[in-house]
Short mmCIF file of C-alpha atoms in Angstrom, two decimals:
data_model
loop_
_atom_site.label_atom_id
_atom_site.label_comp_id
_atom_site.label_asym_id
_atom_site.label_seq_id
_atom_site.Cartn_x
_atom_site.Cartn_y
_atom_site.Cartn_z
CA MET K 22 41.58 58.86 61.86
CA LYS K 23 45.13 57.70 61.49
CA GLU K 24 46.67 60.29 59.08
CA SER K 25 48.88 57.79 57.60
CA ASN K 26 45.95 55.72 56.41
CA LEU K 27 45.23 58.57 53.80
CA LYS K 28 45.91 57.87 50.31
CA LYS K 29 47.59 60.73 47.95
CA THR K 30 45.56 60.91 44.89
CA SER K 31 46.09 63.88 42.38
CA MET K 32 48.75 66.80 42.71
CA LEU K 33 46.54 70.09 43.62
CA TYR K 34 49.22 72.51 43.50
CA GLU K 35 53.13 72.71 43.17
CA GLY K 36 54.79 75.63 44.53
CA LYS K 37 58.31 76.85 44.76
CA ALA K 38 58.78 74.95 48.07
CA LYS K 39 55.59 72.86 48.49
CA ILE K 40 53.22 70.30 46.48
CA VAL K 41 50.06 70.14 47.91
CA HIS K 42 48.25 66.52 47.25
CA GLU K 43 44.78 65.51 47.07
CA THR K 44 43.51 62.42 48.87
CA ASP K 45 40.70 59.87 49.05
CA LYS K 46 39.12 62.16 51.56
CA GLU K 47 37.72 65.29 49.92
CA GLU K 48 38.69 67.40 53.11
CA PHE K 49 42.08 66.28 53.68
CA LEU K 50 45.07 67.15 51.64
CA ILE K 51 48.84 66.20 52.03
CA GLN K 52 51.26 69.14 52.07
CA GLU K 53 54.49 67.95 51.00
CA PHE K 54 58.07 70.23 51.74
CA LYS K 55 60.53 70.12 48.79
CA ASP K 56 64.30 70.87 49.45
CA ASP K 57 64.06 73.36 46.32
CA ALA K 58 64.64 77.22 47.60
CA THR K 59 64.18 80.18 45.64
CA ALA K 60 64.87 83.76 46.46
CA LEU K 61 64.85 87.20 45.19
CA ASP K 62 61.86 87.30 43.30
CA GLY K 63 62.66 84.20 41.62
CA LYS K 64 65.93 85.12 40.31
CA LYS K 65 68.02 82.95 42.73
CA LYS K 66 67.19 79.06 42.38
CA GLY K 67 68.69 76.32 44.45
CA LYS K 68 68.44 73.41 46.96
CA ILE K 69 68.95 72.89 50.47
CA LYS K 70 69.69 69.54 51.87
CA ASN K 71 66.81 67.91 53.99
CA LYS K 72 65.08 71.63 54.25
CA GLY K 73 61.65 69.58 53.03
CA VAL K 74 62.19 67.48 56.30
CA TYR K 75 63.14 70.07 58.58
CA ASN K 76 60.78 72.86 57.35
CA ASN K 77 57.75 69.93 57.49
CA GLN K 78 58.93 68.81 61.13
CA ILE K 79 59.41 72.50 62.53
CA SER K 80 56.15 73.66 61.08
CA ALA K 81 54.08 70.62 62.30
CA HIS K 82 55.52 71.13 65.88
CA LEU K 83 54.71 74.80 65.58
CA PHE K 84 51.11 74.33 64.31
CA SER K 85 50.46 72.35 67.18
CA TYR K 86 52.26 74.62 69.71
CA LEU K 87 49.90 77.47 68.30
CA GLU K 88 46.80 75.59 68.45
CA SER K 89 47.29 75.30 72.14
CA TYR K 90 47.34 78.71 72.33
CA HIS K 91 43.90 78.77 70.46
CA VAL K 92 45.32 79.83 66.90
CA VAL K 93 43.12 77.78 64.58
CA THR K 94 45.52 76.15 61.89
CA HIS K 95 44.94 73.72 59.01
CA PHE K 96 47.52 71.33 60.38
CA VAL K 97 45.93 67.74 61.16
CA GLY K 98 49.03 65.49 61.92
CA PRO K 99 52.33 64.01 60.43
CA TYR K 100 52.19 61.81 57.28
CA SER K 101 55.57 61.14 56.33
CA ASP K 102 59.03 62.66 57.41
CA ASN K 103 58.64 65.65 54.92
CA SER K 104 54.90 65.86 54.67
CA MET K 105 51.93 66.55 56.61
CA VAL K 106 48.08 66.10 56.62
CA ILE K 107 46.40 69.36 56.50
CA LYS K 108 42.68 70.51 56.17
CA ARG K 109 41.44 71.89 52.81
CA LEU K 110 41.40 75.70 53.10
CA ASP K 111 40.02 78.54 50.54
CA MET K 112 43.56 80.41 50.81
CA ILE K 113 43.45 84.10 50.61
CA PRO K 114 46.10 85.37 48.39
CA ILE K 115 47.95 87.74 50.93
CA GLU K 116 51.22 87.13 52.79
CA VAL K 117 50.79 88.57 56.15
CA VAL K 118 54.09 89.90 57.51
CA MET K 119 55.08 90.76 61.06
CA ARG K 120 58.54 92.48 61.97
CA ASN K 121 60.06 92.87 65.34
CA ILE K 122 63.46 93.95 64.08
CA ALA K 123 64.18 95.96 61.14
CA THR K 124 65.71 94.11 58.24
CA GLY K 125 65.02 93.22 54.48
CA SER K 126 62.86 95.26 52.90
CA LEU K 127 61.91 97.54 55.51
CA VAL K 128 65.66 98.71 55.69
CA LYS K 129 65.90 99.11 51.57
CA ARG K 130 62.45 100.69 51.16
CA TYR K 131 62.31 102.97 54.22
CA GLY K 132 65.85 103.34 55.31
CA VAL K 133 65.06 102.03 58.90
CA LYS K 134 68.28 101.28 60.36
CA GLU K 135 69.30 97.81 60.29
CA GLY K 136 68.91 95.95 63.52
CA THR K 137 66.52 98.51 65.03
CA GLU K 138 64.18 96.58 67.47
CA LEU K 139 60.58 98.16 66.63
CA GLU K 140 58.70 99.78 69.71
CA HIS K 141 55.71 98.48 68.11
CA PRO K 142 55.64 95.30 65.76
CA ILE K 143 54.92 96.19 62.09
CA LEU K 144 52.18 94.13 60.22
CA GLU K 145 52.19 93.92 56.59
CA PHE K 146 49.97 92.79 53.67
CA TYR K 147 51.46 91.96 50.41
CA LEU K 148 49.44 90.66 47.43
CA LYS K 149 50.57 87.38 46.37
CA ASP K 150 51.09 87.93 42.69
CA ASP K 151 54.53 86.93 41.31
CA ALA K 152 53.92 88.77 37.92
CA LYS K 153 53.27 92.10 39.88
CA HIS K 154 56.48 91.28 42.42
CA ASP K 155 54.21 90.90 45.69
CA PRO K 156 53.34 94.24 46.23
CA LEU K 157 52.61 95.97 49.69
CA ILE K 158 48.96 96.63 50.13
CA ASN K 159 46.87 98.03 53.04
CA GLU K 160 43.59 96.61 54.77
CA ASP K 161 41.57 99.06 52.11
CA HIS K 162 43.04 97.25 49.09
CA VAL K 163 42.49 93.92 50.73
CA LEU K 164 38.57 95.19 51.25
CA ALA K 165 38.62 96.64 47.70
CA PHE K 166 40.07 93.72 45.60
CA GLY K 167 37.53 91.39 47.37
CA HIS K 168 40.10 89.19 49.20
CA ALA K 169 38.47 89.33 52.61
CA SER K 170 35.89 91.01 54.47
CA GLU K 171 36.22 93.82 57.22
CA ASP K 172 35.56 90.93 59.92
CA GLU K 173 38.09 88.34 58.36
CA ILE K 174 40.70 91.13 58.07
CA LYS K 175 40.19 91.67 62.14
CA GLN K 176 40.74 87.70 62.66
CA ILE K 177 43.58 87.58 60.28
CA LYS K 178 45.49 90.45 62.45
CA ARG K 179 44.35 89.32 65.88
CA PHE K 180 45.98 85.90 65.13
CA ALA K 181 48.99 87.38 63.28
CA GLN K 182 49.73 89.25 66.51
CA LYS K 183 49.05 86.37 68.70
CA ILE K 184 51.43 84.11 66.79
CA ASN K 185 53.85 86.79 67.17
CA ALA K 186 53.63 87.07 70.70
CA VAL K 187 53.61 83.18 71.27
CA LEU K 188 56.33 82.46 69.01
CA LYS K 189 58.54 85.30 70.02
CA SER K 190 59.04 84.14 73.66
CA TYR K 191 59.10 80.53 72.27
CA PHE K 192 62.33 81.31 70.14
CA HIS K 193 63.62 83.69 72.50
CA ARG K 194 63.77 80.54 75.16
CA ARG K 195 65.66 78.68 72.65
CA ASN K 196 68.32 81.61 72.09
CA MET K 197 67.02 83.13 68.58
CA TYR K 198 65.09 86.31 68.33
CA LEU K 199 62.13 85.95 65.92
CA VAL K 200 63.07 88.92 63.62
CA ASP K 201 60.38 88.63 61.35
CA PHE K 202 58.07 86.17 59.68
CA LYS K 203 55.07 85.47 56.79
CA VAL K 204 52.22 83.71 57.30
CA GLU K 205 49.16 82.85 55.04
CA PHE K 206 45.51 82.08 56.35
CA GLY K 207 42.58 80.80 54.53
CA ARG K 208 38.76 79.67 55.32
CA GLY K 209 37.54 76.48 56.27
CA LYS K 210 34.52 74.51 55.33
CA SER K 211 32.83 76.79 57.64
CA GLY K 212 34.10 79.97 56.62
CA GLN K 213 36.44 80.16 59.83
CA ILE K 214 39.73 81.94 59.46
CA LYS K 215 42.47 79.49 59.82
CA LEU K 216 46.28 79.65 59.71
CA GLY K 217 47.50 77.64 56.76
CA ASP K 218 50.96 77.30 54.54
CA GLU K 219 54.04 76.66 56.96
CA ILE K 220 56.19 78.51 59.87
CA SER K 221 59.65 77.43 59.34
CA PRO K 222 63.29 79.05 58.60
CA ASP K 223 61.92 79.66 54.66
CA THR K 224 59.23 81.98 56.34
CA CYS K 225 60.75 83.43 59.16
CA ARG K 226 63.85 85.28 60.16
CA PHE K 227 65.74 83.76 63.20
CA TRP K 228 68.81 85.72 64.46
CA ASP K 229 71.00 83.94 67.27
CA THR K 230 70.61 86.13 70.51
CA GLU K 231 74.57 85.74 71.37
CA SER K 232 76.22 85.63 68.17
CA GLY K 233 73.70 87.44 65.96
CA ALA K 234 73.96 84.62 63.19
CA LYS K 235 71.52 84.23 60.86
CA LEU K 236 69.55 80.85 61.09
CA ASP K 237 67.18 80.97 58.31
CA LYS K 238 66.77 81.55 54.39
CA ASP K 239 68.76 84.75 54.46
CA ARG K 240 71.77 82.46 54.22
CA PHE K 241 70.64 81.39 50.90
CA ARG K 242 69.45 84.57 49.65
CA HIS K 243 72.72 86.25 50.55
CA ASP K 244 75.27 83.23 50.10
CA LEU K 245 76.51 83.17 53.44
CA GLY K 246 77.30 79.87 53.56
CA ASN K 247 76.19 76.87 56.43
CA VAL K 248 72.75 77.03 54.81
CA GLU K 249 71.85 73.27 55.61
CA GLU K 250 73.48 73.81 58.97
CA ALA K 251 71.39 76.82 59.88
CA TYR K 252 68.05 74.74 59.05
CA ALA K 253 69.56 71.68 61.08
CA GLU K 254 70.37 73.99 63.95
CA VAL K 255 66.71 75.48 63.96
CA TYR K 256 65.32 72.29 63.91
CA LYS K 257 67.63 70.82 66.94
CA ARG K 258 66.65 74.08 69.02
CA VAL K 259 62.76 73.39 68.42
CA PHE K 260 63.30 69.68 69.45
CA LYS K 261 65.41 69.66 72.11
CA MET H 15 42.88 140.58 62.12
CA LYS H 16 42.63 141.89 58.53
CA GLU H 17 45.02 139.29 56.79
CA SER H 18 46.28 141.37 54.26
CA ASN H 19 48.15 143.72 56.87
CA LEU H 20 50.30 140.90 57.74
CA LYS H 21 53.72 141.47 56.60
CA LYS H 22 55.78 138.72 54.69
CA THR H 23 59.11 138.47 56.26
CA SER H 24 61.74 135.62 55.63
CA MET H 25 61.07 132.22 53.25
CA LEU H 26 60.30 129.31 55.43
CA TYR H 27 60.51 126.74 52.62
CA GLU H 28 60.04 126.38 49.10
CA GLY H 29 58.73 123.33 47.41
CA LYS H 30 57.76 122.33 43.85
CA ALA H 31 54.71 123.95 43.58
CA LYS H 32 54.39 126.41 46.45
CA ILE H 33 56.64 128.86 48.77
CA VAL H 34 55.80 129.43 52.69
CA HIS H 35 57.02 132.70 54.04
CA GLU H 36 57.14 133.80 57.63
CA THR H 37 55.03 136.67 58.67
CA ASP H 38 55.63 139.37 61.33
CA LYS H 39 53.24 137.35 63.31
CA GLU H 40 54.80 133.98 64.81
CA GLU H 41 51.63 131.65 64.27
CA PHE H 42 50.57 132.78 61.00
CA LEU H 43 52.39 131.97 57.62
CA ILE H 44 52.12 132.61 53.41
CA GLN H 45 51.61 130.18 51.67
CA GLU H 46 52.27 131.37 47.94
CA PHE H 47 51.23 129.17 44.77
CA LYS H 48 53.72 128.86 42.15
CA ASP H 49 53.04 128.33 38.48
CA ASP H 50 55.63 125.38 38.17
CA ALA H 51 54.70 121.97 37.64
CA THR H 52 56.54 118.80 38.18
CA ALA H 53 55.65 115.00 37.80
CA LEU H 54 56.78 111.47 37.61
CA ASP H 55 58.84 111.65 40.52
CA GLY H 56 60.35 114.76 39.35
CA LYS H 57 61.26 113.82 36.06
CA LYS H 58 59.02 116.04 33.91
CA LYS H 59 59.24 119.72 34.94
CA GLY H 60 57.38 122.91 33.30
CA LYS H 61 54.98 125.58 34.09
CA ILE H 62 51.25 126.10 33.82
CA LYS H 63 50.19 129.62 32.90
CA ASN H 64 48.09 131.20 35.76
CA LYS H 65 48.21 127.68 38.01
CA GLY H 66 49.52 129.62 40.95
CA VAL H 67 46.29 132.07 41.21
CA TYR H 68 43.78 128.96 40.00
CA ASN H 69 45.48 127.09 42.70
CA ASN H 70 45.13 129.30 45.58
CA GLN H 71 41.73 130.37 44.99
CA ILE H 72 40.26 127.06 44.33
CA SER H 73 42.00 125.60 47.87
CA ALA H 74 40.72 128.85 49.61
CA HIS H 75 37.52 127.94 48.50
CA LEU H 76 37.46 124.28 49.45
CA PHE H 77 39.40 125.13 52.62
CA SER H 78 36.29 127.44 53.62
CA TYR H 79 33.70 125.08 52.65
CA LEU H 80 35.33 122.22 54.37
CA GLU H 81 35.50 124.20 57.80
CA SER H 82 31.67 124.59 57.16
CA TYR H 83 31.63 120.65 57.66
CA HIS H 84 33.77 120.65 60.66
CA VAL H 85 37.05 119.60 58.86
CA VAL H 86 39.42 121.95 60.83
CA THR H 87 42.10 123.46 58.40
CA HIS H 88 45.16 125.73 58.23
CA PHE H 89 43.35 128.35 56.44
CA VAL H 90 42.80 131.59 57.84
CA GLY H 91 42.18 134.19 54.53
CA PRO H 92 43.13 135.46 51.32
CA TYR H 93 46.29 137.46 50.91
CA SER H 94 47.00 138.06 47.39
CA ASP H 95 45.81 136.39 43.90
CA ASN H 96 48.22 133.87 44.21
CA SER H 97 48.85 133.46 48.24
CA MET H 98 46.76 132.59 51.30
CA VAL H 99 47.38 133.37 54.94
CA ILE H 100 47.57 129.92 56.80
CA LYS H 101 48.16 128.90 60.48
CA ARG H 102 51.66 127.42 61.22
CA LEU H 103 51.32 123.65 61.26
CA ASP H 104 53.88 121.21 62.47
CA MET H 105 53.40 118.92 59.41
CA ILE H 106 53.26 115.32 59.44
CA PRO H 107 55.44 113.91 56.46
CA ILE H 108 52.91 111.69 54.94
CA GLU H 109 50.73 111.85 51.74
CA VAL H 110 47.19 110.71 52.60
CA VAL H 111 45.55 109.56 49.57
CA MET H 112 41.96 109.07 48.97
CA ARG H 113 40.80 107.01 45.81
CA ASN H 114 37.03 106.52 44.39
CA ILE H 115 37.70 105.37 40.90
CA ALA H 116 40.81 103.08 39.82
CA THR H 117 43.69 105.16 37.72
CA GLY H 118 47.36 106.02 38.11
CA SER H 119 49.46 103.62 40.33
CA LEU H 120 46.37 101.65 41.54
CA VAL H 121 46.22 100.20 38.06
CA LYS H 122 49.94 100.02 37.49
CA ARG H 123 50.74 98.44 40.47
CA TYR H 124 47.94 96.27 41.22
CA GLY H 125 46.61 95.60 37.90
CA VAL H 126 42.90 97.03 38.58
CA LYS H 127 41.17 97.85 35.63
CA GLU H 128 41.34 101.69 34.53
CA GLY H 129 38.19 103.49 35.54
CA THR H 130 36.89 100.82 38.01
CA GLU H 131 34.49 102.59 40.50
CA LEU H 132 35.61 101.23 43.90
CA GLU H 133 32.92 99.91 46.08
CA HIS H 134 34.85 100.97 48.95
CA PRO H 135 37.05 104.19 48.54
CA ILE H 136 40.46 103.32 49.37
CA LEU H 137 42.82 105.30 51.80
CA GLU H 138 46.23 105.08 51.12
CA PHE H 139 49.61 106.57 53.38
CA TYR H 140 52.91 107.41 51.38
CA LEU H 141 55.96 108.47 53.11
CA LYS H 142 56.88 111.75 51.96
CA ASP H 143 60.40 111.11 50.88
CA ASP H 144 61.72 112.17 47.33
CA ALA H 145 64.67 110.06 47.74
CA LYS H 146 63.04 106.76 48.60
CA HIS H 147 60.27 108.08 45.79
CA ASP H 148 57.28 108.41 48.38
CA PRO H 149 56.86 104.61 49.04
CA LEU H 150 53.37 103.22 50.42
CA ILE H 151 53.29 102.89 53.72
CA ASN H 152 50.51 101.63 56.34
CA GLU H 153 49.28 102.36 59.72
CA ASP H 154 51.76 100.48 61.47
CA HIS H 155 54.48 102.12 59.56
CA VAL H 156 53.61 105.56 60.69
CA LEU H 157 53.46 104.49 64.18
CA ALA H 158 56.56 102.65 64.21
CA PHE H 159 58.30 105.58 62.44
CA GLY H 160 56.83 108.10 64.90
CA HIS H 161 55.26 110.03 62.64
CA ALA H 162 51.78 110.08 64.35
CA SER H 163 50.04 108.56 67.36
CA GLU H 164 47.47 105.85 67.12
CA ASP H 165 44.84 108.78 68.14
CA GLU H 166 46.40 110.96 65.50
CA ILE H 167 46.03 108.49 62.69
CA LYS H 168 42.31 107.76 63.64
CA GLN H 169 41.61 111.46 63.27
CA ILE H 170 43.41 111.68 59.92
CA LYS H 171 41.25 108.96 58.80
CA ARG H 172 38.10 110.47 59.74
CA PHE H 173 39.03 113.76 58.17
CA ALA H 174 40.14 112.16 54.96
CA GLN H 175 36.93 109.97 54.66
CA LYS H 176 35.00 113.29 55.46
CA ILE H 177 36.65 115.37 53.02
CA ASN H 178 35.92 112.55 50.62
CA ALA H 179 32.39 112.45 51.23
CA VAL H 180 32.20 116.37 51.10
CA LEU H 181 34.13 116.75 48.26
CA LYS H 182 32.72 113.92 46.24
CA SER H 183 29.43 115.43 46.23
CA TYR H 184 30.46 119.16 45.80
CA PHE H 185 32.18 118.37 42.67
CA HIS H 186 29.57 116.05 41.42
CA ARG H 187 27.07 118.85 41.58
CA ARG H 188 29.79 120.60 39.16
CA ASN H 189 29.74 117.85 36.63
CA MET H 190 33.03 116.37 37.84
CA TYR H 191 34.08 113.04 39.47
CA LEU H 192 36.43 113.32 41.98
CA VAL H 193 38.42 110.45 41.20
CA ASP H 194 41.02 110.46 44.06
CA PHE H 195 43.21 113.09 45.82
CA LYS H 196 46.16 113.59 48.14
CA VAL H 197 45.92 115.62 51.32
CA GLU H 198 48.58 116.52 54.11
CA PHE H 199 48.00 117.02 57.69
CA GLY H 200 49.62 118.93 60.67
CA ARG H 201 49.27 119.83 64.10
CA GLY H 202 48.41 123.30 65.49
CA LYS H 203 49.68 124.95 68.33
CA SER H 204 47.41 122.98 70.80
CA GLY H 205 48.48 119.62 68.94
CA GLN H 206 44.98 119.53 66.99
CA ILE H 207 45.25 117.80 63.44
CA LYS H 208 44.48 119.98 61.03
CA LEU H 209 44.15 119.66 56.89
CA GLY H 210 47.33 121.67 55.42
CA ASP H 211 48.71 121.94 52.11
CA GLU H 212 46.00 122.52 49.30
CA ILE H 213 43.32 121.22 47.40
CA SER H 214 43.28 121.68 43.66
CA PRO H 215 43.91 120.12 40.22
CA ASP H 216 47.29 119.76 41.34
CA THR H 217 46.54 117.34 44.22
CA CYS H 218 43.02 115.86 42.87
CA ARG H 219 42.08 113.85 39.66
CA PHE H 220 38.78 115.35 38.37
CA TRP H 221 36.89 113.62 35.43
CA ASP H 222 34.11 115.39 33.51
CA THR H 223 31.12 113.33 34.11
CA GLU H 224 29.97 113.80 30.54
CA SER H 225 33.12 113.59 28.32
CA GLY H 226 35.09 111.83 30.92
CA ALA H 227 38.01 114.44 30.13
CA LYS H 228 40.85 114.81 32.54
CA LEU H 229 40.49 118.25 34.27
CA ASP H 230 43.92 118.11 36.21
CA LYS H 231 47.59 117.56 36.59
CA ASP H 232 47.26 114.31 34.38
CA ARG H 233 46.89 116.62 31.50
CA PHE H 234 50.46 118.07 32.15
CA ARG H 235 51.66 114.52 33.40
CA HIS H 236 50.59 112.60 30.08
CA ASP H 237 51.29 115.40 27.57
CA LEU H 238 47.29 115.62 26.78
CA GLY H 239 47.28 119.29 25.78
CA ASN H 240 44.95 122.01 27.06
CA VAL H 241 46.66 122.21 30.46
CA GLU H 242 45.80 125.55 31.43
CA GLU H 243 42.23 125.47 29.84
CA ALA H 244 41.61 122.40 32.54
CA TYR H 245 42.83 124.53 35.57
CA ALA H 246 40.53 127.30 34.09
CA GLU H 247 37.55 125.21 33.82
CA VAL H 248 37.74 123.86 37.15
CA TYR H 249 38.42 127.66 38.55
CA LYS H 250 35.09 128.31 36.69
CA ARG H 251 33.04 125.38 37.93
CA VAL H 252 34.13 126.00 41.49
CA PHE H 253 33.10 130.06 41.28
CA LYS H 254 29.95 129.63 39.12
#
């Protein structure tokens, strides 16, 4: 299949940073990345110039890279500058967060010192539910709420750990610490767990290994300036 | 050793519902149960008549009962009406919660329907930290914060599951649903994980199987009346 021959049909879903379109082939969707940005539980809204293009291409590249390490993803191929063809997944409504360095909610909620390098990475599950403010849950909640089976949870954890190990060194070679990131998973046609969503400066925290500068959405969240430049910089380092 | 021959020396610790005293034998402490009650993150304070006596005796009885099922506890023997001799433990600052029926924070935080019988019991860890409002954590946090090793976490989970299985049927035979409960663990002299703290209507939710009436601290939390009577009723059913 040549991905660019697919035809967009109706819109399936519009989220805060992406739109997913149906195509003329039932199993394929087109995931389009917007320049829109929201933060702080939806209270902050804005646009980041070219974010859609950068996030689409960074994600596409990282999905392909992860596939080479046998992490199964929904990525099929590029479609346009700011969109990609993906396989349709039955998404699991859980945000899987991996943390290598303490910042953000880990500092706020538990008082861990900002910037602490964690001896063991911390994996967290959050329920995707805006009205409930995406609360932290544990594996028993995932099971009890019927969102995934025990085997699926195991596979999700295995993938998250592998993604972390692979991307940590990938970004370190590009002079960035992978501080933490959020991924989402779904089930393919045969029920197999696959990585969905995106991997980008919207969903990862990157700190420059030299200067410590934040190269991710925290620049937007906390009004640090040079927001577009940070996305451009990550793009440059990924594709250099 | 006859426990009542031990002599209380200095106070080691005073909590909201209990006082722990040192004794003339280094390895033994005396745990005294107060009538004082607090709830709603410390915002509500009061006294429940005879609670100290009831909770001491209910806890003592349940600790002995659990020991017969090979759950290792800190309980040594009775000391007075409202106090018991316990082994000194190095306490792990985590509240371990087991839930069989949805109520309380499970309803508030995740929108589970009040009274839903859970197909799989839910085990939760909360960090004991008043200033941070005892936040939910997961096993990775426990490990990363250095509160327990992987093996200790496994043993704590095994004990919590066994306590739940044993006490669920124990209370069901006494016409009460064990809705949920909180337990705390510590390390004995040799490092062995042991059940500490208490098991009482302060730390469990009991619902009468016939009427559905709450027979626990929720009567105090939510001003339902007949608070002392609920503690007396649980005492009566435990010792009938």
